[in-house]
Tab-separated table of C-alpha atoms in Angstrom:
chain	number	residue	atom	x	y	z
F	74	MET	CA	13.263	77.736	-68.077
F	75	MET	CA	16.859	76.560	-67.627
F	76	VAL	CA	18.096	74.189	-70.332
F	77	THR	CA	21.271	72.311	-71.173
F	78	PHE	CA	22.344	71.496	-74.746
F	79	VAL	CA	24.636	68.519	-75.442
F	80	SER	CA	26.328	68.103	-78.831
F	81	GLN	CA	27.523	64.779	-80.227
F	82	CYS	CA	28.157	66.211	-83.694
F	83	GLU	CA	31.004	65.052	-85.915
F	84	LYS	CA	33.162	66.615	-88.650
F	85	LYS	CA	31.838	69.934	-90.135
F	86	ALA	CA	28.527	69.658	-88.270
F	87	LEU	CA	30.394	70.304	-85.002
F	88	ASN	CA	31.455	73.869	-85.962
F	89	ARG	CA	28.041	74.730	-87.440
F	90	THR	CA	26.295	73.607	-84.268
F	91	ARG	CA	28.722	75.536	-82.045
F	92	ARG	CA	28.007	78.788	-83.938
F	93	VAL	CA	24.252	78.412	-83.380
F	94	LEU	CA	24.423	77.395	-79.722
F	95	ASP	CA	27.099	79.995	-78.847
F	96	SER	CA	24.574	82.652	-79.941
F	97	PHE	CA	21.925	81.524	-77.429
F	98	ALA	CA	23.701	79.845	-74.488
F	99	ASN	CA	26.864	79.812	-72.415
F	100	ARG	CA	29.363	77.087	-73.263
F	101	ILE	CA	30.094	75.056	-70.108
F	102	GLY	CA	32.246	72.433	-71.800
F	103	ASP	CA	33.659	71.451	-75.181
F	104	ASN	CA	30.279	70.129	-76.281
F	105	ALA	CA	27.839	71.388	-73.627
F	106	TRP	CA	25.866	74.661	-73.232
F	107	GLN	CA	23.522	75.993	-70.559
F	108	THR	CA	21.195	79.003	-70.364
F	109	VAL	CA	17.881	80.385	-69.111
F	110	ILE	CA	15.549	80.740	-72.097
F	111	THR	CA	11.890	81.198	-72.970
F	112	ASN	CA	9.853	78.594	-74.833
F	113	GLU	CA	9.845	80.812	-77.964
F	114	GLY	CA	13.624	81.165	-77.809
F	115	LEU	CA	14.000	77.382	-77.446
F	116	ASN	CA	11.860	76.815	-80.538
F	117	ALA	CA	14.071	79.288	-82.436
F	118	VAL	CA	17.221	77.334	-81.447
F	119	LYS	CA	15.647	74.093	-82.601
F	120	LYS	CA	14.604	75.664	-85.917
F	121	LEU	CA	18.131	76.989	-86.619
F	122	LEU	CA	19.732	73.646	-85.735
F	123	ARG	CA	17.390	71.785	-88.079
F	124	LYS	CA	18.260	74.212	-90.918
F	125	THR	CA	21.985	73.435	-90.618
F	126	ALA	CA	21.565	69.729	-89.746
F	127	SER	CA	23.325	66.962	-91.668
F	128	LYS	CA	23.888	63.229	-91.142
F	129	ASN	CA	26.665	64.106	-88.656
F	130	THR	CA	24.467	66.361	-86.488
F	131	ALA	CA	23.344	65.178	-83.039
F	132	VAL	CA	22.140	67.678	-80.410
F	133	SER	CA	19.964	67.046	-77.361
F	134	CYS	CA	18.137	69.577	-75.184
F	135	HIS	CA	17.436	68.912	-71.489
F	136	TRP	CA	15.081	70.966	-69.316
F	137	ILE	CA	16.454	71.323	-65.755
F	138	ARG	CA	13.287	70.817	-63.701
F	139	SER	CA	14.945	70.761	-60.250
F	140	ARG	CA	18.288	70.119	-58.567
F	141	SER	CA	17.814	66.378	-58.900
F	142	ARG	CA	15.732	65.994	-62.054
F	143	SER	CA	16.030	66.878	-65.715
F	144	GLU	CA	13.836	66.012	-68.682
F	145	LEU	CA	14.728	65.401	-72.331
F	146	VAL	CA	12.927	67.995	-74.481
F	147	TRP	CA	14.070	67.135	-77.994
F	148	VAL	CA	16.875	65.721	-80.154
F	149	VAL	CA	17.947	67.188	-83.488
F	150	GLY	CA	19.823	64.923	-85.903
F	151	ARG	CA	21.039	61.383	-85.112
F	152	ARG	CA	18.858	59.985	-82.345
F	153	CYS	CA	21.105	56.916	-82.070
F	154	ALA	CA	23.790	59.118	-80.466
F	155	PHE	CA	21.606	59.225	-77.331
F	156	ASN	CA	19.446	56.756	-75.481
F	157	HIS	CA	15.722	57.262	-74.835
F	158	GLN	CA	16.571	59.533	-71.879
F	159	GLY	CA	18.988	61.626	-73.914
F	160	LEU	CA	22.052	60.222	-72.155
F	161	VAL	CA	25.306	59.590	-74.032
F	162	PRO	CA	26.674	56.004	-73.862
F	163	VAL	CA	30.309	55.932	-72.713
F	164	ASN	CA	31.010	52.225	-73.411
F	165	PHE	CA	29.985	50.068	-76.336
F	166	THR	CA	30.704	46.648	-77.824
F	167	SER	CA	30.046	44.877	-81.093
F	168	LYS	CA	29.662	41.540	-79.275
F	169	GLU	CA	26.297	39.980	-78.533
F	170	VAL	CA	25.615	40.540	-74.828
F	171	ILE	CA	22.944	38.270	-73.361
F	172	MET	CA	20.977	40.063	-70.659
F	173	ASP	CA	18.824	38.122	-68.197
F	174	LYS	CA	19.117	34.830	-70.081
F	175	LEU	CA	15.967	32.801	-69.588
F	176	PRO	CA	16.249	29.172	-68.453
F	177	ILE	CA	15.784	26.619	-71.226
F	178	GLU	CA	12.386	24.942	-71.009
F	179	THR	CA	12.442	21.114	-71.012
F	180	SER	CA	8.858	20.246	-70.088
F	181	HIS	CA	7.894	19.874	-73.766
F	182	LEU	CA	10.570	17.240	-74.486
F	183	VAL	CA	9.179	13.701	-74.385
F	184	ALA	CA	10.871	10.325	-74.683
F	185	ASN	CA	8.228	8.205	-76.409
F	186	THR	CA	4.634	7.929	-77.571
F	187	LYS	CA	3.532	7.488	-73.962
F	188	SER	CA	4.550	11.118	-73.404
F	189	GLN	CA	7.037	10.339	-70.646
F	190	LEU	CA	9.120	13.440	-69.922
F	191	LEU	CA	12.572	12.940	-71.409
F	192	SER	CA	14.371	14.001	-68.221
F	193	GLN	CA	12.306	11.594	-66.081
F	194	HIS	CA	12.771	8.759	-68.563
F	195	LEU	CA	16.551	9.242	-68.716
F	196	PHE	CA	17.038	9.351	-64.958
F	197	SER	CA	14.714	6.378	-64.408
F	198	VAL	CA	16.589	4.196	-66.898
F	199	GLY	CA	19.946	5.194	-65.396
F	200	PHE	CA	18.806	4.546	-61.833
F	201	VAL	CA	17.121	1.225	-62.647
F	202	ALA	CA	20.152	0.041	-64.668
F	203	TYR	CA	22.334	0.804	-61.646
F	204	TYR	CA	19.915	-0.973	-59.295
F	205	LEU	CA	19.676	-4.058	-61.520
F	206	LEU	CA	23.441	-4.555	-61.311
F	207	GLU	CA	23.188	-4.187	-57.527
F	208	LEU	CA	20.516	-6.898	-57.440
F	209	MET	CA	22.861	-9.147	-59.421
F	210	GLY	CA	25.364	-8.842	-56.570
F	211	ILE	CA	27.909	-6.918	-58.621
F	212	GLU	CA	30.286	-5.058	-56.303
F	213	ASN	CA	32.250	-3.212	-59.000
F	214	SER	CA	31.264	0.416	-58.259
F	215	LYS	CA	32.820	1.696	-61.498
F	216	LEU	CA	30.770	-0.749	-63.568
F	217	LYS	CA	27.560	0.288	-61.799
F	218	GLN	CA	28.433	3.949	-62.393
F	219	SER	CA	28.945	3.165	-66.096
F	220	ALA	CA	25.454	1.650	-66.254
F	221	PHE	CA	23.991	4.729	-64.541
F	222	ILE	CA	25.730	7.201	-66.885
F	223	ALA	CA	24.860	5.148	-69.979
F	224	GLY	CA	21.248	5.104	-68.777
F	225	ILE	CA	20.917	8.867	-68.255
F	226	LEU	CA	22.448	9.498	-71.696
F	227	HIS	CA	21.003	6.618	-73.726
F	228	ASP	CA	18.145	8.686	-75.216
F	229	ILE	CA	19.580	12.217	-74.962
F	230	GLY	CA	19.550	12.247	-78.789
F	231	LYS	CA	15.753	12.459	-78.644
F	232	ILE	CA	16.079	16.226	-78.277
F	233	ASP	CA	16.411	16.030	-82.068
F	234	PRO	CA	13.706	18.396	-83.437
F	235	GLU	CA	12.707	15.784	-86.034
F	236	PHE	CA	12.057	13.208	-83.316
F	237	GLN	CA	10.124	15.667	-81.154
F	238	ASN	CA	7.979	16.742	-84.126
F	239	TRP	CA	7.173	13.129	-84.881
F	240	VAL	CA	6.288	12.254	-81.290
F	241	SER	CA	4.047	15.304	-80.948
F	242	LYS	CA	2.091	14.327	-84.054
F	243	LYS	CA	1.960	10.648	-83.034
F	244	ASN	CA	1.710	9.496	-86.653
F	245	ASN	CA	1.957	5.803	-85.917
F	246	LYS	CA	0.353	5.816	-82.475
F	247	LEU	CA	0.342	2.426	-80.748
F	248	PRO	CA	-1.945	1.208	-77.966
F	249	GLU	CA	-0.505	2.172	-74.574
F	250	ASP	CA	0.236	-1.402	-73.528
F	251	ILE	CA	2.437	-2.140	-76.564
F	252	VAL	CA	6.142	-1.308	-76.478
F	253	PRO	CA	7.978	-1.784	-79.806
F	254	GLU	CA	10.585	-4.550	-79.622
F	255	ASP	CA	13.317	-2.246	-80.918
F	256	GLY	CA	12.258	0.913	-79.085
F	257	VAL	CA	10.553	4.044	-80.369
F	258	HIS	CA	12.061	5.640	-83.488
F	259	ILE	CA	10.776	8.130	-86.038
F	260	ALA	CA	8.478	6.394	-88.482
F	261	ALA	CA	7.336	9.200	-90.722
F	262	PRO	CA	6.151	8.622	-94.321
F	263	LYS	CA	7.985	9.123	-97.618
F	264	LYS	CA	9.581	12.542	-97.022
F	265	PHE	CA	11.598	11.279	-94.035
F	266	SER	CA	14.184	8.505	-94.245
F	267	PHE	CA	16.906	7.126	-91.990
F	268	GLU	CA	19.014	6.792	-95.101
F	269	LYS	CA	19.583	10.527	-94.682
F	270	HIS	CA	19.035	11.170	-90.954
F	271	PRO	CA	20.706	9.695	-87.840
F	272	ARG	CA	18.691	7.618	-85.406
F	273	HIS	CA	18.317	8.807	-81.839
F	274	HIS	CA	20.848	6.343	-80.392
F	275	GLU	CA	23.430	7.531	-82.933
F	276	LEU	CA	22.823	11.126	-81.836
F	277	SER	CA	22.857	10.040	-78.194
F	278	TRP	CA	26.303	8.511	-78.677
F	279	LEU	CA	27.581	11.642	-80.457
F	280	LEU	CA	26.276	13.969	-77.735
F	281	SER	CA	27.543	11.716	-74.946
F	282	GLU	CA	31.063	11.727	-76.397
F	283	ALA	CA	31.008	15.539	-76.386
F	284	LEU	CA	29.426	15.805	-72.934
F	285	LEU	CA	31.959	13.440	-71.349
F	286	ALA	CA	35.009	14.673	-73.267
F	287	GLU	CA	36.550	16.564	-70.341
F	288	SER	CA	35.173	14.517	-67.442
F	289	SER	CA	37.869	13.340	-65.043
F	290	ALA	CA	35.438	11.264	-62.973
F	291	ILE	CA	35.335	8.332	-65.402
F	292	SER	CA	38.156	6.029	-66.481
F	293	LYS	CA	39.074	4.868	-69.977
F	294	PRO	CA	37.426	1.423	-69.564
F	295	GLN	CA	34.266	3.189	-68.356
F	296	ARG	CA	34.223	5.338	-71.490
F	297	PHE	CA	34.132	2.160	-73.610
F	298	GLN	CA	31.348	0.680	-71.450
F	299	ILE	CA	29.237	3.853	-71.564
F	300	ALA	CA	29.648	4.308	-75.330
F	301	HIS	CA	28.797	0.629	-75.898
F	302	GLY	CA	25.689	0.784	-73.698
F	303	ILE	CA	24.404	3.919	-75.448
F	304	TYR	CA	25.111	3.075	-79.083
F	305	TRP	CA	24.164	-0.609	-78.911
F	306	HIS	CA	21.013	-0.330	-76.780
F	307	HIS	CA	19.253	-0.549	-80.155
F	308	THR	CA	20.105	-2.662	-83.166
F	309	LYS	CA	22.422	-1.023	-85.686
F	310	PRO	CA	20.095	0.085	-88.516
F	311	PHE	CA	20.589	-1.459	-91.938
F	312	ARG	CA	21.046	1.143	-94.668
F	313	LYS	CA	21.689	0.562	-98.345
F	314	GLU	CA	24.339	3.269	-98.275
F	315	ASP	CA	25.628	3.820	-94.750
F	316	LYS	CA	26.827	7.413	-94.360
F	317	PHE	CA	26.909	7.308	-90.552
F	318	THR	CA	30.233	5.559	-90.001
F	319	ASP	CA	31.865	7.964	-87.541
F	320	ALA	CA	31.170	10.940	-85.295
F	321	GLU	CA	32.178	13.588	-87.845
F	322	LYS	CA	29.739	12.290	-90.468
F	323	ILE	CA	26.860	11.960	-87.985
F	324	PHE	CA	27.499	15.518	-86.787
F	325	ALA	CA	27.733	16.966	-90.310
F	326	ILE	CA	24.506	15.304	-91.506
F	327	PHE	CA	22.576	16.201	-88.355
F	328	LYS	CA	23.789	19.814	-88.371
F	329	ALA	CA	22.755	20.186	-92.020
F	330	SER	CA	19.243	18.946	-91.143
F	331	LEU	CA	18.679	21.759	-88.624
F	332	THR	CA	16.599	24.540	-90.153
F	333	ASP	CA	14.972	26.544	-87.344
F	334	THR	CA	17.671	26.101	-84.706
F	335	LYS	CA	21.444	25.932	-84.263
F	336	PHE	CA	23.424	22.934	-83.059
F	337	ASN	CA	24.738	24.906	-80.069
F	338	ASP	CA	21.117	25.442	-79.026
F	339	ILE	CA	20.592	21.673	-79.196
F	340	TYR	CA	23.687	21.157	-77.048
F	341	ASP	CA	22.441	23.727	-74.510
F	342	GLN	CA	19.120	21.896	-74.463
F	343	ALA	CA	20.943	18.661	-73.616
F	344	HIS	CA	22.561	20.441	-70.668
F	345	ALA	CA	19.150	21.681	-69.513
F	346	VAL	CA	17.752	18.132	-69.566
F	347	LEU	CA	20.778	16.848	-67.646
F	348	SER	CA	20.297	19.643	-65.124
F	349	ASP	CA	16.850	18.163	-64.424
F	350	VAL	CA	18.460	14.721	-64.152
F	351	ALA	CA	20.903	16.125	-61.573
F	352	LYS	CA	17.967	17.328	-59.436
F	353	PHE	CA	16.410	13.858	-59.552
F	354	SER	CA	19.793	12.368	-58.612
F	355	SER	CA	19.875	14.495	-55.463
F	356	ARG	CA	16.396	13.304	-54.529
F	357	TYR	CA	17.479	9.660	-54.898
F	358	GLU	CA	20.889	10.316	-53.267
F	359	VAL	CA	22.965	9.189	-56.252
F	360	SER	CA	24.541	12.547	-57.143
F	361	SER	CA	27.994	11.038	-56.583
F	362	LEU	CA	27.493	8.930	-59.730
F	363	LEU	CA	27.161	11.991	-61.974
F	364	PRO	CA	30.197	13.016	-64.064
F	365	ASP	CA	31.179	16.576	-64.952
F	366	PHE	CA	29.607	17.448	-68.296
F	367	THR	CA	31.552	19.542	-70.816
F	368	LYS	CA	29.931	22.965	-71.242
F	369	ARG	CA	31.015	23.790	-74.792
F	370	PHE	CA	30.693	21.423	-77.733
F	371	GLU	CA	33.935	20.485	-79.436
F	372	SER	CA	34.072	18.441	-82.638
F	373	ILE	CA	34.422	14.702	-82.044
F	374	ASP	CA	36.767	12.599	-84.158
F	375	LYS	CA	35.855	9.018	-83.237
F	376	ASN	CA	34.707	5.851	-84.941
F	377	LEU	CA	31.521	4.083	-83.897
F	378	PRO	CA	31.827	1.723	-80.903
F	379	ILE	CA	32.490	-1.828	-82.074
F	380	PHE	CA	30.081	-4.499	-80.862
F	381	LYS	CA	32.784	-6.993	-79.854
F	382	LYS	CA	36.513	-6.531	-79.441
F	383	TYR	CA	38.732	-9.376	-80.644
F	384	ASP	CA	42.255	-8.542	-81.756
F	385	ASN	CA	44.243	-10.762	-84.081
F	386	ILE	CA	45.763	-12.719	-81.181
F	387	LEU	CA	45.194	-16.341	-82.039
F	388	ASP	CA	48.232	-17.537	-80.064
F	389	ASP	CA	48.051	-15.099	-77.133
F	390	LEU	CA	45.585	-16.564	-74.629
F	391	ASP	CA	46.130	-13.855	-72.000
F	392	ARG	CA	45.266	-11.062	-74.414
F	393	TYR	CA	42.298	-13.082	-75.613
F	394	LYS	CA	41.079	-13.294	-71.995
F	395	GLU	CA	41.426	-9.509	-71.683
F	396	ASP	CA	39.199	-9.047	-74.722
F	397	VAL	CA	36.652	-11.519	-73.344
F	398	ARG	CA	36.549	-9.592	-70.044
F	399	HIS	CA	36.260	-6.269	-71.909
F	400	ASN	CA	33.311	-7.588	-73.937
F	401	ALA	CA	31.661	-9.162	-70.882
F	402	LEU	CA	31.686	-5.881	-68.931
F	403	ASN	CA	30.293	-4.050	-71.966
F	404	ASN	CA	27.556	-6.679	-72.201
F	405	LEU	CA	26.584	-6.186	-68.553
F	406	VAL	CA	26.208	-2.431	-69.010
F	407	ARG	CA	24.252	-2.838	-72.246
F	408	ALA	CA	21.983	-5.531	-70.761
F	409	ALA	CA	21.268	-3.355	-67.719
F	410	VAL	CA	20.402	-0.326	-69.882
F	411	ILE	CA	18.176	-2.328	-72.261
F	412	SER	CA	16.348	-4.078	-69.402
F	413	ALA	CA	15.846	-0.777	-67.577
F	414	ASP	CA	14.712	0.964	-70.774
F	415	ARG	CA	12.069	-1.671	-71.498
F	416	LEU	CA	10.861	-1.676	-67.904
F	417	ILE	CA	10.499	2.117	-67.736
F	418	SER	CA	9.020	2.369	-71.251
F	419	SER	CA	6.275	-0.075	-70.269
F	420	CYS	CA	4.956	2.458	-67.709
F	421	SER	CA	2.479	5.176	-68.581
F	422	ALA	CA	3.599	8.781	-68.102
F	423	GLU	CA	1.234	9.052	-65.112
F	424	ASP	CA	2.627	5.898	-63.468
F	425	LEU	CA	6.212	7.056	-63.952
F	426	GLU	CA	5.316	10.441	-62.454
F	427	GLU	CA	3.800	8.647	-59.465
F	428	TYR	CA	6.945	6.566	-58.944
F	429	PHE	CA	8.922	9.819	-58.963
F	430	ILE	CA	6.669	11.530	-56.428
F	431	ASP	CA	6.743	8.485	-54.128
F	432	GLY	CA	10.477	7.887	-54.653
F	433	SER	CA	9.642	4.242	-55.356
F	434	LEU	CA	11.582	3.307	-58.495
F	435	ARG	CA	13.203	0.484	-56.513
F	436	GLU	CA	9.768	-0.955	-55.751
F	437	LEU	CA	8.966	-0.938	-59.473
F	438	VAL	CA	11.997	-3.157	-60.106
F	439	ASP	CA	11.307	-5.381	-57.089
F	440	ASN	CA	7.717	-5.986	-58.203
F	441	ARG	CA	8.855	-7.039	-61.669
F	442	THR	CA	11.605	-9.340	-60.374
F	443	GLN	CA	9.072	-11.050	-58.102
F	444	GLU	CA	6.898	-11.675	-61.147
F	445	ALA	CA	9.958	-13.199	-62.844
F	446	GLY	CA	10.159	-15.679	-59.934
F	447	GLN	CA	7.303	-17.594	-61.556
F	448	LEU	CA	9.793	-18.919	-64.135
F	449	LEU	CA	10.491	-22.180	-62.265
F	450	SER	CA	6.821	-23.031	-61.769
F	451	GLY	CA	6.227	-22.339	-65.458
F	452	ILE	CA	9.046	-24.719	-66.403
F	453	GLN	CA	7.600	-27.425	-64.142
F	454	ASP	CA	4.196	-27.096	-65.807
F	455	CYS	CA	5.882	-27.464	-69.203
F	456	LEU	CA	7.803	-30.611	-68.169
F	457	ASN	CA	4.694	-32.172	-66.617
F	458	GLY	CA	2.949	-31.636	-69.935
F	459	PHE	CA	5.580	-33.751	-71.712
F	460	ASP	CA	5.173	-36.537	-69.123
F	461	ARG	CA	1.395	-36.532	-69.545
F	462	ARG	CA	1.570	-36.611	-73.342
F	463	PHE	CA	4.396	-39.163	-73.564
F	464	PRO	CA	4.298	-41.355	-70.417
F	465	SER	CA	7.234	-43.773	-69.969
F	466	SER	CA	8.976	-42.236	-72.985
F	467	ALA	CA	12.603	-43.285	-73.428
F	468	GLN	CA	13.386	-39.897	-74.947
F	469	ASN	CA	11.968	-38.118	-71.879
F	470	SER	CA	14.156	-40.294	-69.635
F	471	ALA	CA	17.289	-39.620	-71.718
F	472	GLN	CA	16.612	-35.895	-71.692
F	473	ARG	CA	16.078	-35.924	-67.903
F	474	GLU	CA	19.380	-37.778	-67.433
F	475	ALA	CA	21.232	-35.218	-69.567
F	476	ALA	CA	19.745	-32.366	-67.498
F	477	LYS	CA	20.865	-34.096	-64.265
F	478	LYS	CA	24.436	-34.413	-65.570
F	479	LEU	CA	24.526	-30.729	-66.544
F	480	ALA	CA	23.232	-29.717	-63.101
F	481	LYS	CA	25.826	-31.994	-61.457
F	482	LEU	CA	28.595	-30.190	-63.347
F	483	GLN	CA	27.446	-26.912	-61.799
F	484	GLU	CA	27.540	-28.434	-58.298
F	485	ILE	CA	31.089	-29.694	-58.883
F	486	ALA	CA	32.170	-26.270	-60.172
F	487	ALA	CA	30.708	-24.595	-57.063
F	488	ILE	CA	32.563	-27.003	-54.742
F	489	ASN	CA	35.855	-26.459	-56.593
F	490	GLU	CA	35.219	-22.686	-56.843
F	491	SER	CA	35.810	-22.853	-60.582
F	492	SER	CA	33.912	-21.528	-63.584
F	493	ASN	CA	31.155	-23.600	-65.137
F	494	ILE	CA	30.556	-23.442	-68.871
F	495	SER	CA	28.779	-26.479	-70.294
F	496	VAL	CA	28.134	-27.218	-73.949
F	497	LEU	CA	25.019	-29.152	-74.939
F	498	GLN	CA	25.286	-30.599	-78.436
F	499	GLY	CA	22.768	-32.595	-80.395
F	500	PRO	CA	20.935	-32.815	-83.742
F	501	ALA	CA	17.775	-30.852	-84.461
F	502	GLY	CA	14.740	-32.309	-82.690
F	503	CYS	CA	16.616	-34.213	-79.973
F	504	GLY	CA	15.225	-31.953	-77.223
F	505	LYS	CA	18.046	-29.512	-76.436
F	506	THR	CA	15.565	-26.784	-75.467
F	507	LYS	CA	13.681	-29.132	-73.123
F	508	ILE	CA	16.961	-30.285	-71.537
F	509	ALA	CA	18.011	-26.660	-71.016
F	510	LEU	CA	14.673	-25.889	-69.337
F	511	GLU	CA	14.988	-28.856	-66.970
F	512	TRP	CA	18.599	-27.877	-66.215
F	513	ALA	CA	17.391	-24.347	-65.373
F	514	GLN	CA	14.778	-25.793	-63.014
F	515	ARG	CA	17.287	-28.031	-61.219
F	516	THR	CA	19.795	-25.176	-60.802
F	517	GLU	CA	17.086	-22.627	-59.851
F	518	ALA	CA	18.059	-20.261	-62.643
F	519	LYS	CA	16.636	-16.750	-62.277
F	520	LYS	CA	16.703	-15.994	-65.979
F	521	ILE	CA	17.291	-17.829	-69.259
F	522	ILE	CA	18.685	-15.944	-72.237
F	523	TRP	CA	18.412	-17.533	-75.682
F	524	VAL	CA	20.856	-16.154	-78.247
F	525	CYS	CA	20.057	-16.871	-81.885
F	526	PRO	CA	22.046	-15.294	-84.763
F	527	ARG	CA	19.897	-13.483	-87.297
F	528	VAL	CA	21.236	-15.635	-90.123
F	529	GLN	CA	19.719	-18.688	-88.409
F	530	VAL	CA	16.204	-17.251	-88.256
F	531	CYS	CA	14.075	-18.625	-91.090
C-alpha cells in the first residue's frame, strides 16, 4: 500500500520522529513522508513512533486509496493536532464563532393568564391604541405613532423569566372573564417580593429606552410620550424601601436576579418578539410606524419618567401652557395604551388568534365603541328614576337648571370657537354627580371620566 506520513511534532519530538520516518519512507517535505509499504512494515513504524512519543508528538498516517481519495489510518501522539479526517487546520481563533445560529423561539412567551402570545398581545395593543386616537379625530401623526410604539413595547418586560415561570404555573389563576383592575403581575408567595424585583412595566420601560436609543425615526417629544405611556400604564407600586428609582438600579437588580440566562439573551429575546410584531405590522399595513430598534444593549443612565411636568414657573404663563400641553399629549398616549390593553386583555387567546387570522382588530374596537353608545340611554333611565322617586322636587328642578346652563356654555364656546372648561362647585350631597350626568346627556358626551385622588377615597 502507498502511505503518507504527516508530522506536527514540536521541540525535541520533531527530530526523534524524523529519524524514525526517514528510515522507512522518502521525505517529500519538511514534515511529510511518502512510501510504498506492507501492513507489517506500517505496524512496525507505528510501534517505533509510540516508543519515542512524548506530549509534543503528533504524527498521522494516510493510506492513498486512489488518485482522488485517501483514508486516515492512525494518529500517534496529540490527536488535537488533526481533525477527525487527519487534516491539519491552517487557521484558528480563540473567539467564540457561532455557526448556524438557530432562530430564537417566541411561541412559549405569553402575556397573561389567558395565555395570549406576547407578540400578538403587544401588536394588538399598539394597533388598537393607534386606532383609538384615529377614532377620536386626532390628526397628529406623530402622536398616533407614539401610541403605537408605546403599545408594542408596553409589556415587553414580560419576557422576564420570573414572570414567565409564574404565568406557566398559574398560581393565582382567575376565571377567564375577570381582568385584574391593575393588570397581570407576578403574585407568587413568600419567597418572591416586588421589594426586591422590578415589575414588568419597569422592565418594559428599561428595555424600551435601550431599544429606542439610536432610533432616528422618533423625535424628542415622542420619546417622552412613549416612555410615559409604557411606565405609567400601571400604577407606580408602593414599596417600603424603593430601590427602583432609575434605569441603572433597575438594570442592576434585574441582572442580579438572572440565574439560568444572561441579560444579553433576554435582550435578544426582546428583538425576536419585536421581529414577530414587525411581521404583524406588514399584514396590517402599518410597518411605516415601526422605529429602528438598537441591536446591542448599552447601559441606560436615566431617571424614571415623571407623571406630570410642572416647572417652577409661577409667573410665566406661556411656559406653564407648554407644560400643560406636554402633559396632555402624554395623557392621550397613556389613555390610548391603557384602553387598548384592557380591551385586548379581555379577549381569550383563541378569540385574539381569530381576530389576527381575520385581520379584524378594527372590528373588535368598533363593536366595543358601539356598546359604549348605550351611555346616553343609561343616563336617561337614571334621571327618570329620580323623577319617579321625587316628583315635583325643587332640588331636581335646580339640578336640571344647572345642567342646562353648563350645556349652554358649551354651545357658546362652539359658536365662538373657543375652549370650554366649566367648573361645577357645591357642597357634598347637592347633586353634582347627577348634574354632570344630565350635562353629559344634553351635550351627547361619548365618555365620562371621573378622577378621584387616592387620598379622597375612604
